[in-house]
Amino acid sequence: MQMPMSTGMQGMQGMGSMPPQVSSGSPMTPGGVVVQNPPQQFEQSYIENIFRLNLGKVGTFYFTYENNKEWNAKVYKGVLEAAGRDHIIISDPVTGQRTVLLMIYFDYATFDEPLTYQYPGVIGNPPTTRNCR
């Protein structure tokens, strides 16, 4: 004698398929359709992204090395070759020697030319000239 299937078991018969893959942060409609977000037009404003937008520019980079008896602070000048989350690579324009610098020691940088800078909510680059009085 067969036992009748309960209504709870009947509802589980179609549940064997996997749900659709959804990239993080993508919304879904009630029908299960993933809505694709438009591609981001800019990078988030992290220092490594600002550096990546300005590769090839000459900068002066200031670093502090705490608890170092030989030198506490150092200044490096060179062409910004690469920028990662935890480092930058600069090169000497005369000798071509490359130096890898760890961002944990980074204080600030200066550049003698305008920087490319994109930030959420800012369209394009800010003006390169300012009225200073």
mmCIF file with all atom_site columns, C-alpha atoms in Angstrom, residues 20-102:
data_model
loop_
_atom_site.group_PDB
_atom_site.id
_atom_site.type_symbol
_atom_site.label_atom_id
_atom_site.label_alt_id
_atom_site.label_comp_id
_atom_site.label_asym_id
_atom_site.label_entity_id
_atom_site.label_seq_id
_atom_site.pdbx_PDB_ins_code
_atom_site.Cartn_x
_atom_site.Cartn_y
_atom_site.Cartn_z
_atom_site.occupancy
_atom_site.B_iso_or_equiv
_atom_site.pdbx_formal_charge
_atom_site.auth_seq_id
_atom_site.auth_comp_id
_atom_site.auth_asym_id
_atom_site.auth_atom_id
_atom_site.pdbx_PDB_model_num
ATOM 1  C CA . PRO A 1 20  ? 21.191 31.216 -10.601 1.00 0.00 ? 20  PRO A CA 1
ATOM 2  C CA . GLN A 1 21  ? 24.687 32.538 -9.995  1.00 0.00 ? 21  GLN A CA 1
ATOM 3  C CA . VAL A 1 22  ? 24.567 36.136 -8.816  1.00 0.00 ? 22  VAL A CA 1
ATOM 4  C CA . SER A 1 23  ? 27.606 38.375 -8.633  1.00 0.00 ? 23  SER A CA 1
ATOM 5  C CA . SER A 1 24  ? 27.952 40.181 -5.344  1.00 0.00 ? 24  SER A CA 1
ATOM 6  C CA . GLY A 1 25  ? 25.699 43.191 -5.109  1.00 0.00 ? 25  GLY A CA 1
ATOM 7  C CA . SER A 1 26  ? 23.609 42.431 -8.205  1.00 0.00 ? 26  SER A CA 1
ATOM 8  C CA . PRO A 1 27  ? 19.874 42.776 -7.540  1.00 0.00 ? 27  PRO A CA 1
ATOM 9  C CA . MET A 1 28  ? 17.321 40.117 -8.528  1.00 0.00 ? 28  MET A CA 1
ATOM 10 C CA . THR A 1 29  ? 13.712 40.562 -9.581  1.00 0.00 ? 29  THR A CA 1
ATOM 11 C CA . PRO A 1 30  ? 11.000 38.579 -7.733  1.00 0.00 ? 30  PRO A CA 1
ATOM 12 C CA . GLY A 1 31  ? 10.938 36.203 -10.728 1.00 0.00 ? 31  GLY A CA 1
ATOM 13 C CA . GLY A 1 32  ? 14.608 35.334 -10.187 1.00 0.00 ? 32  GLY A CA 1
ATOM 14 C CA . VAL A 1 33  ? 16.139 37.350 -13.047 1.00 0.00 ? 33  VAL A CA 1
ATOM 15 C CA . VAL A 1 34  ? 19.508 38.904 -12.217 1.00 0.00 ? 34  VAL A CA 1
ATOM 16 C CA . VAL A 1 35  ? 19.638 42.615 -13.058 1.00 0.00 ? 35  VAL A CA 1
ATOM 17 C CA . GLN A 1 36  ? 23.078 43.576 -14.333 1.00 0.00 ? 36  GLN A CA 1
ATOM 18 C CA . ASN A 1 37  ? 24.508 46.792 -12.940 1.00 0.00 ? 37  ASN A CA 1
ATOM 19 C CA . PRO A 1 38  ? 26.036 49.130 -15.523 1.00 0.00 ? 38  PRO A CA 1
ATOM 20 C CA . PRO A 1 39  ? 29.854 48.961 -15.559 1.00 0.00 ? 39  PRO A CA 1
ATOM 21 C CA . GLN A 1 40  ? 31.530 51.417 -13.220 1.00 0.00 ? 40  GLN A CA 1
ATOM 22 C CA . GLN A 1 41  ? 32.977 54.414 -15.071 1.00 0.00 ? 41  GLN A CA 1
ATOM 23 C CA . PHE A 1 42  ? 35.604 55.135 -12.422 1.00 0.00 ? 42  PHE A CA 1
ATOM 24 C CA . GLU A 1 43  ? 37.725 53.401 -9.835  1.00 0.00 ? 43  GLU A CA 1
ATOM 25 C CA . GLN A 1 44  ? 37.121 53.901 -6.146  1.00 0.00 ? 44  GLN A CA 1
ATOM 26 C CA . SER A 1 45  ? 39.306 56.517 -4.511  1.00 0.00 ? 45  SER A CA 1
ATOM 27 C CA . TYR A 1 46  ? 42.018 54.410 -2.956  1.00 0.00 ? 46  TYR A CA 1
ATOM 28 C CA . ILE A 1 47  ? 45.609 55.595 -3.159  1.00 0.00 ? 47  ILE A CA 1
ATOM 29 C CA . GLU A 1 48  ? 46.661 52.691 -5.389  1.00 0.00 ? 48  GLU A CA 1
ATOM 30 C CA . ASN A 1 49  ? 43.885 53.546 -7.862  1.00 0.00 ? 49  ASN A CA 1
ATOM 31 C CA . ILE A 1 50  ? 44.907 57.196 -7.906  1.00 0.00 ? 50  ILE A CA 1
ATOM 32 C CA . PHE A 1 51  ? 48.487 56.096 -8.591  1.00 0.00 ? 51  PHE A CA 1
ATOM 33 C CA . ARG A 1 52  ? 47.318 53.725 -11.358 1.00 0.00 ? 52  ARG A CA 1
ATOM 34 C CA . LEU A 1 53  ? 45.527 56.613 -13.067 1.00 0.00 ? 53  LEU A CA 1
ATOM 35 C CA . ASN A 1 54  ? 48.820 58.528 -13.066 1.00 0.00 ? 54  ASN A CA 1
ATOM 36 C CA . LEU A 1 55  ? 51.354 55.937 -14.206 1.00 0.00 ? 55  LEU A CA 1
ATOM 37 C CA . GLY A 1 56  ? 54.251 57.453 -16.125 1.00 0.00 ? 56  GLY A CA 1
ATOM 38 C CA . LYS A 1 57  ? 54.263 60.722 -14.190 1.00 0.00 ? 57  LYS A CA 1
ATOM 39 C CA . VAL A 1 58  ? 57.247 61.918 -12.181 1.00 0.00 ? 58  VAL A CA 1
ATOM 40 C CA . GLY A 1 59  ? 56.563 62.263 -8.476  1.00 0.00 ? 59  GLY A CA 1
ATOM 41 C CA . THR A 1 60  ? 58.297 62.792 -5.167  1.00 0.00 ? 60  THR A CA 1
ATOM 42 C CA . PHE A 1 61  ? 57.357 60.142 -2.617  1.00 0.00 ? 61  PHE A CA 1
ATOM 43 C CA . TYR A 1 62  ? 57.806 60.591 1.131   1.00 0.00 ? 62  TYR A CA 1
ATOM 44 C CA . PHE A 1 63  ? 58.223 57.592 3.435   1.00 0.00 ? 63  PHE A CA 1
ATOM 45 C CA . THR A 1 64  ? 58.775 57.212 7.181   1.00 0.00 ? 64  THR A CA 1
ATOM 46 C CA . TYR A 1 65  ? 60.508 54.150 8.608   1.00 0.00 ? 65  TYR A CA 1
ATOM 47 C CA . GLU A 1 66  ? 59.854 54.095 12.344  1.00 0.00 ? 66  GLU A CA 1
ATOM 48 C CA . ASN A 1 67  ? 62.415 52.624 14.739  1.00 0.00 ? 67  ASN A CA 1
ATOM 49 C CA . ASN A 1 68  ? 65.170 52.771 12.133  1.00 0.00 ? 68  ASN A CA 1
ATOM 50 C CA . LYS A 1 69  ? 68.451 54.033 13.631  1.00 0.00 ? 69  LYS A CA 1
ATOM 51 C CA . GLU A 1 70  ? 70.145 54.741 10.280  1.00 0.00 ? 70  GLU A CA 1
ATOM 52 C CA . TRP A 1 71  ? 67.353 56.766 8.667   1.00 0.00 ? 71  TRP A CA 1
ATOM 53 C CA . ASN A 1 72  ? 63.883 57.539 9.849   1.00 0.00 ? 72  ASN A CA 1
ATOM 54 C CA . ALA A 1 73  ? 62.481 59.241 6.771   1.00 0.00 ? 73  ALA A CA 1
ATOM 55 C CA . LYS A 1 74  ? 63.407 59.025 3.097   1.00 0.00 ? 74  LYS A CA 1
ATOM 56 C CA . VAL A 1 75  ? 62.355 60.891 -0.021  1.00 0.00 ? 75  VAL A CA 1
ATOM 57 C CA . TYR A 1 76  ? 62.292 59.172 -3.410  1.00 0.00 ? 76  TYR A CA 1
ATOM 58 C CA . LYS A 1 77  ? 61.827 60.887 -6.763  1.00 0.00 ? 77  LYS A CA 1
ATOM 59 C CA . GLY A 1 78  ? 61.056 58.993 -9.922  1.00 0.00 ? 78  GLY A CA 1
ATOM 60 C CA . VAL A 1 79  ? 58.645 57.903 -12.627 1.00 0.00 ? 79  VAL A CA 1
ATOM 61 C CA . LEU A 1 80  ? 55.658 56.017 -11.263 1.00 0.00 ? 80  LEU A CA 1
ATOM 62 C CA . GLU A 1 81  ? 55.863 52.668 -13.073 1.00 0.00 ? 81  GLU A CA 1
ATOM 63 C CA . ALA A 1 82  ? 53.323 50.490 -11.223 1.00 0.00 ? 82  ALA A CA 1
ATOM 64 C CA . ALA A 1 83  ? 50.992 50.620 -8.241  1.00 0.00 ? 83  ALA A CA 1
ATOM 65 C CA . GLY A 1 84  ? 49.599 47.728 -6.250  1.00 0.00 ? 84  GLY A CA 1
ATOM 66 C CA . ARG A 1 85  ? 47.585 47.540 -3.078  1.00 0.00 ? 85  ARG A CA 1
ATOM 67 C CA . ASP A 1 86  ? 50.680 47.340 -0.876  1.00 0.00 ? 86  ASP A CA 1
ATOM 68 C CA . HIS A 1 87  ? 53.496 48.748 -3.043  1.00 0.00 ? 87  HIS A CA 1
ATOM 69 C CA . ILE A 1 88  ? 54.557 51.094 -5.810  1.00 0.00 ? 88  ILE A CA 1
ATOM 70 C CA . ILE A 1 89  ? 57.398 50.791 -8.283  1.00 0.00 ? 89  ILE A CA 1
ATOM 71 C CA . ILE A 1 90  ? 59.246 53.910 -9.353  1.00 0.00 ? 90  ILE A CA 1
ATOM 72 C CA . SER A 1 91  ? 62.182 54.283 -11.730 1.00 0.00 ? 91  SER A CA 1
ATOM 73 C CA . ASP A 1 92  ? 65.014 56.766 -11.973 1.00 0.00 ? 92  ASP A CA 1
ATOM 74 C CA . PRO A 1 93  ? 64.577 58.580 -15.313 1.00 0.00 ? 93  PRO A CA 1
ATOM 75 C CA . VAL A 1 94  ? 68.370 58.843 -15.788 1.00 0.00 ? 94  VAL A CA 1
ATOM 76 C CA . THR A 1 95  ? 69.624 55.376 -14.772 1.00 0.00 ? 95  THR A CA 1
ATOM 77 C CA . GLY A 1 96  ? 66.415 53.379 -15.239 1.00 0.00 ? 96  GLY A CA 1
ATOM 78 C CA . GLN A 1 97  ? 66.943 51.737 -11.832 1.00 0.00 ? 97  GLN A CA 1
ATOM 79 C CA . ARG A 1 98  ? 63.632 50.582 -10.399 1.00 0.00 ? 98  ARG A CA 1
ATOM 80 C CA . THR A 1 99  ? 62.710 50.691 -6.715  1.00 0.00 ? 99  THR A CA 1
ATOM 81 C CA . VAL A 1 100 ? 59.866 48.828 -5.037  1.00 0.00 ? 100 VAL A CA 1
ATOM 82 C CA . LEU A 1 101 ? 58.425 50.806 -2.112  1.00 0.00 ? 101 LEU A CA 1
ATOM 83 C CA . LEU A 1 102 ? 56.025 49.380 0.449   1.00 0.00 ? 102 LEU A CA 1
#
